[in-house]
Short mmCIF file of C-alpha atoms in Angstrom, two decimals:
data_model
loop_
_atom_site.label_atom_id
_atom_site.label_comp_id
_atom_site.label_asym_id
_atom_site.label_seq_id
_atom_site.Cartn_x
_atom_site.Cartn_y
_atom_site.Cartn_z
CA MET A 174 0.10 0.02 -0.17
CA SER A 175 1.31 3.48 -1.10
CA GLN A 176 1.74 6.17 1.65
CA HIS A 177 1.05 9.98 0.78
CA LYS A 178 3.87 12.11 1.76
CA ARG A 179 3.18 15.33 3.16
CA PRO A 180 4.80 18.27 1.45
CA VAL A 181 7.91 19.72 3.30
CA LEU A 182 8.01 23.35 3.80
CA ASN A 183 11.57 24.72 3.46
CA SER A 184 12.48 27.88 5.23
CA PHE A 185 12.08 30.12 2.04
CA THR A 186 8.63 29.07 1.75
CA ILE A 187 7.77 29.61 5.41
CA SER A 188 9.21 33.38 5.19
CA VAL A 189 7.18 33.94 2.14
CA LEU A 190 3.89 32.87 3.60
CA LEU A 191 4.64 34.70 6.47
CA ILE A 192 5.21 37.99 4.80
CA ALA A 193 2.20 37.72 2.76
CA SER A 194 -0.11 37.25 5.75
CA LEU A 195 1.45 40.06 7.61
CA ALA A 196 0.86 42.38 4.50
CA THR A 197 -2.49 41.32 4.23
CA LEU A 198 -3.44 41.99 8.05
CA THR A 199 -1.45 45.30 7.78
CA GLY A 200 -3.72 46.20 4.55
CA CYS A 201 -7.02 45.45 6.20
CA SER A 202 -6.26 47.51 9.29
CA ASN A 203 -5.07 50.50 7.44
CA ALA A 204 -8.19 50.18 4.98
CA GLY A 205 -10.36 50.50 8.11
CA ARG A 206 -8.64 53.24 9.50
CA SER A 207 -8.57 55.39 6.40
CA LEU A 208 -12.35 54.77 5.96
CA VAL A 209 -13.13 55.98 9.36
CA GLU A 210 -10.87 58.80 9.05
CA HIS A 211 -12.11 60.06 5.49
CA THR A 212 -15.74 59.80 6.68
CA HIS A 213 -14.82 61.97 9.90
CA ALA A 214 -13.09 64.51 7.75
CA GLN A 215 -16.11 65.08 5.39
CA SER A 216 -18.79 65.24 7.91
CA PRO A 217 -18.05 66.44 11.43
CA VAL A 218 -20.95 65.91 13.50
CA THR A 219 -22.53 67.99 16.15
CA SER A 220 -23.94 66.77 19.23
CA GLY A 221 -27.53 67.27 17.81
CA GLY A 222 -26.43 64.84 14.85
CA SER A 223 -26.26 67.25 11.97
CA PRO A 224 -23.09 67.63 9.85
CA MET A 225 -21.54 71.00 10.14
CA HIS A 226 -21.43 73.17 6.98
CA THR A 227 -17.69 73.65 7.04
CA GLU A 228 -17.61 76.31 4.43
CA LEU A 229 -20.76 78.23 5.34
CA THR A 230 -20.34 81.74 6.73
CA ARG A 231 -22.31 83.43 9.08
CA LYS A 232 -23.49 86.15 6.48
CA GLN A 233 -24.69 83.32 4.19
CA ALA A 234 -26.51 81.56 6.89
CA GLN A 235 -28.23 84.65 7.93
CA GLU A 236 -29.02 85.67 4.52
CA THR A 237 -30.51 82.31 3.65
CA LEU A 238 -32.54 82.17 6.60
CA TYR A 239 -34.09 85.67 6.06
CA ASP A 240 -34.81 84.63 2.48
CA TYR A 241 -36.67 81.53 3.76
CA MET A 242 -38.79 83.75 6.11
CA ARG A 243 -39.56 86.24 3.18
CA ARG A 244 -40.68 83.14 1.02
CA THR A 245 -42.89 82.19 3.80
CA LEU A 246 -44.80 85.72 3.94
CA GLN A 247 -45.06 85.56 0.12
CA GLU A 248 -46.94 82.35 0.54
CA VAL A 249 -49.01 82.92 3.54
CA PRO A 250 -50.82 86.41 2.43
CA THR A 251 -52.49 86.84 6.04
CA VAL A 252 -48.97 87.55 7.51
CA ILE A 253 -47.91 90.99 6.89
CA ALA A 254 -44.43 91.33 8.43
CA LEU A 255 -42.06 89.48 11.02
CA ASP A 256 -40.19 92.02 13.28
CA ASN A 257 -37.97 91.82 16.17
CA ALA A 258 -38.71 95.42 17.67
CA ARG A 259 -39.93 93.87 20.94
CA TYR A 260 -36.50 92.33 21.32
CA GLY A 261 -34.62 95.75 20.72
CA GLY A 262 -33.91 95.07 17.13
CA ALA A 263 -31.70 92.24 18.21
CA GLY A 264 -34.00 89.25 18.62
CA GLY A 265 -31.41 86.73 17.45
CA GLY A 266 -27.76 85.63 18.10
CA VAL A 267 -25.19 82.70 17.87
CA ASP A 268 -24.96 79.61 20.03
CA THR A 269 -22.79 76.63 20.07
CA CYS A 270 -24.04 73.40 18.59
CA ASP A 271 -21.86 70.93 20.73
CA ASP A 272 -21.67 71.62 24.43
CA ARG A 273 -18.87 69.14 24.75
CA ILE A 274 -16.32 71.61 22.95
CA ASP A 275 -15.24 74.74 24.46
CA GLY A 276 -17.18 77.62 23.57
CA GLU A 277 -14.41 79.13 21.29
CA ASN A 278 -13.93 76.22 19.06
CA ALA A 279 -17.33 74.68 18.92
CA PRO A 280 -19.62 74.85 15.79
CA ILE A 281 -22.12 77.35 15.98
CA HIS A 282 -25.59 78.19 14.64
CA TYR A 283 -27.62 81.43 14.08
CA TYR A 284 -31.10 81.84 15.69
CA ASP A 285 -33.93 84.48 15.02
CA SER A 286 -37.04 85.11 17.12
CA ARG A 287 -39.76 87.48 15.74
CA ASP A 288 -43.16 88.78 16.48
CA MET A 289 -45.82 88.04 13.60
CA HIS A 290 -48.12 90.99 12.23
CA VAL A 291 -50.94 89.59 10.41
CA ALA A 292 -54.26 90.61 9.13
CA GLU A 293 -57.40 91.19 11.23
CA LYS A 294 -59.51 88.30 12.17
CA THR A 295 -56.80 85.82 11.28
CA ASP A 296 -57.50 82.44 12.93
CA PHE A 297 -54.07 81.72 14.52
CA ALA A 298 -54.42 77.72 14.59
CA ASP A 299 -55.36 78.01 11.09
CA LEU A 300 -52.46 80.08 10.32
CA VAL A 301 -50.12 77.52 12.08
CA ARG A 302 -51.35 74.67 9.82
CA LYS A 303 -51.31 76.59 6.70
CA THR A 304 -47.65 77.76 7.10
CA GLY A 305 -46.82 74.13 7.72
CA ASP A 306 -48.55 73.17 4.70
CA VAL A 307 -46.53 75.78 2.85
CA TRP A 308 -43.21 74.44 4.09
CA HIS A 309 -44.19 70.88 3.28
CA SER A 310 -44.91 71.98 -0.43
CA TRP A 311 -41.24 73.05 -0.73
CA GLY A 312 -40.17 69.56 0.15
CA TRP A 313 -39.19 70.06 3.77
CA ARG A 314 -39.95 67.61 6.65
CA VAL A 315 -42.74 69.16 8.78
CA GLU A 316 -43.76 67.94 12.20
CA GLU A 317 -45.62 69.05 15.38
CA ARG A 318 -43.71 68.99 18.56
CA GLU A 319 -45.25 67.22 21.39
CA ASN A 320 -43.63 69.43 24.34
CA SER A 321 -44.78 72.70 22.97
CA GLU A 322 -48.05 74.70 22.61
CA LYS A 323 -50.44 73.37 19.93
CA PRO A 324 -50.88 73.81 17.29
CA ASN A 325 -47.26 74.26 16.19
CA ARG A 326 -45.21 73.37 13.16
CA VAL A 327 -41.34 72.91 12.74
CA GLY A 328 -40.01 72.78 9.32
CA THR A 329 -36.71 71.56 8.43
CA SER A 330 -35.41 72.29 4.87
CA PRO A 331 -33.11 69.74 3.00
CA ASP A 332 -30.04 72.11 3.47
CA GLY A 333 -30.59 72.14 7.28
CA TYR A 334 -32.41 75.30 8.22
CA ILE A 335 -35.25 75.22 10.54
CA LEU A 336 -38.47 77.61 10.84
CA ARG A 337 -40.87 77.04 13.67
CA ILE A 338 -44.29 78.81 14.19
CA GLU A 339 -46.41 78.15 17.42
CA VAL A 340 -49.48 79.53 19.15
CA ARG A 341 -49.12 81.43 22.37
CA PRO A 342 -49.99 80.20 25.53
CA SER A 343 -53.56 80.43 26.57
CA ARG A 344 -52.75 83.54 28.66
CA PHE A 345 -51.62 85.31 25.69
CA ALA A 346 -54.08 83.89 23.33
CA GLY A 347 -54.90 87.17 21.52
CA TYR A 348 -51.36 87.50 20.34
CA PRO A 349 -50.41 85.91 16.82
CA PRO A 350 -48.14 82.87 16.95
CA SER A 351 -44.17 83.11 17.74
CA PHE A 352 -41.91 82.47 14.85
CA THR A 353 -38.20 81.81 15.14
CA GLY A 354 -35.63 80.32 12.64
CA ASP A 355 -32.24 78.50 13.00
CA THR A 356 -29.40 78.08 10.70
CA PRO A 357 -27.36 74.89 10.13
CA CYS A 358 -23.98 74.79 12.15
CA PHE A 359 -20.96 76.57 10.76
CA SER A 360 -17.44 77.07 11.78
CA SER A 361 -16.80 79.24 14.96
CA ARG A 362 -14.28 81.15 12.91
CA PHE A 363 -17.21 83.11 11.42
CA ARG A 364 -18.56 84.00 14.82
CA HIS A 365 -17.92 87.57 14.47
CA GLY A 366 -19.24 89.42 11.28
CA ASP A 367 -20.76 92.66 10.42
CA VAL A 368 -24.07 90.94 9.36
CA PRO A 369 -27.16 93.50 9.09
CA VAL A 370 -30.06 92.20 11.08
CA PRO A 371 -33.28 93.41 9.58
CA THR A 372 -35.64 94.71 12.01
CA THR A 373 -38.74 93.98 9.92
CA ILE A 374 -39.02 91.40 7.29
CA THR A 375 -41.92 91.70 4.64
CA HIS A 376 -43.13 90.05 1.44
CA ASP A 377 -41.08 92.17 -0.87
CA GLU A 378 -37.77 93.31 0.71
CA PRO A 379 -34.97 92.04 -1.32
#
């Protein structure tokens, strides 16, 4: 009966196999690390889970937010204007997006709070619903927040801007809804900037 002989591995063959195995392991490790680093570099994430717009400036963010507010007025004719006169003409500012990072280096966003001037005999609850419908027609995600006065609508644009409209608490039921806006997060290096804040926003202002 013939016997099968097991192949004999000489020292040269063993060395080649060891080198190939090490190269494979190193390649896998580097590939995994490169993927993670690339993903992180492309979309740094804030505590809220939204990617920061690294090239967005404060000026661009504010102007886009005002434009969305103006477009809302153009499509909801019962709203005459949005103004921040009650806040001394400064109903907005910047705030950090990530509390885990020191205030000077954390990504920031711009927020803006305004009063609504509306036509007489406007149904405030109906106004809130119609405004949400307008945002929805733009392709925005629109929702009603549970822990807020109802009705309310929060619209989020595909590019990360947020507009909110909410009826006042019952003790202020005679006043029009509140209206606020938020921009996406941007770099803190754009924290300071001479960006004009319009006291009043109407349908036709450029």
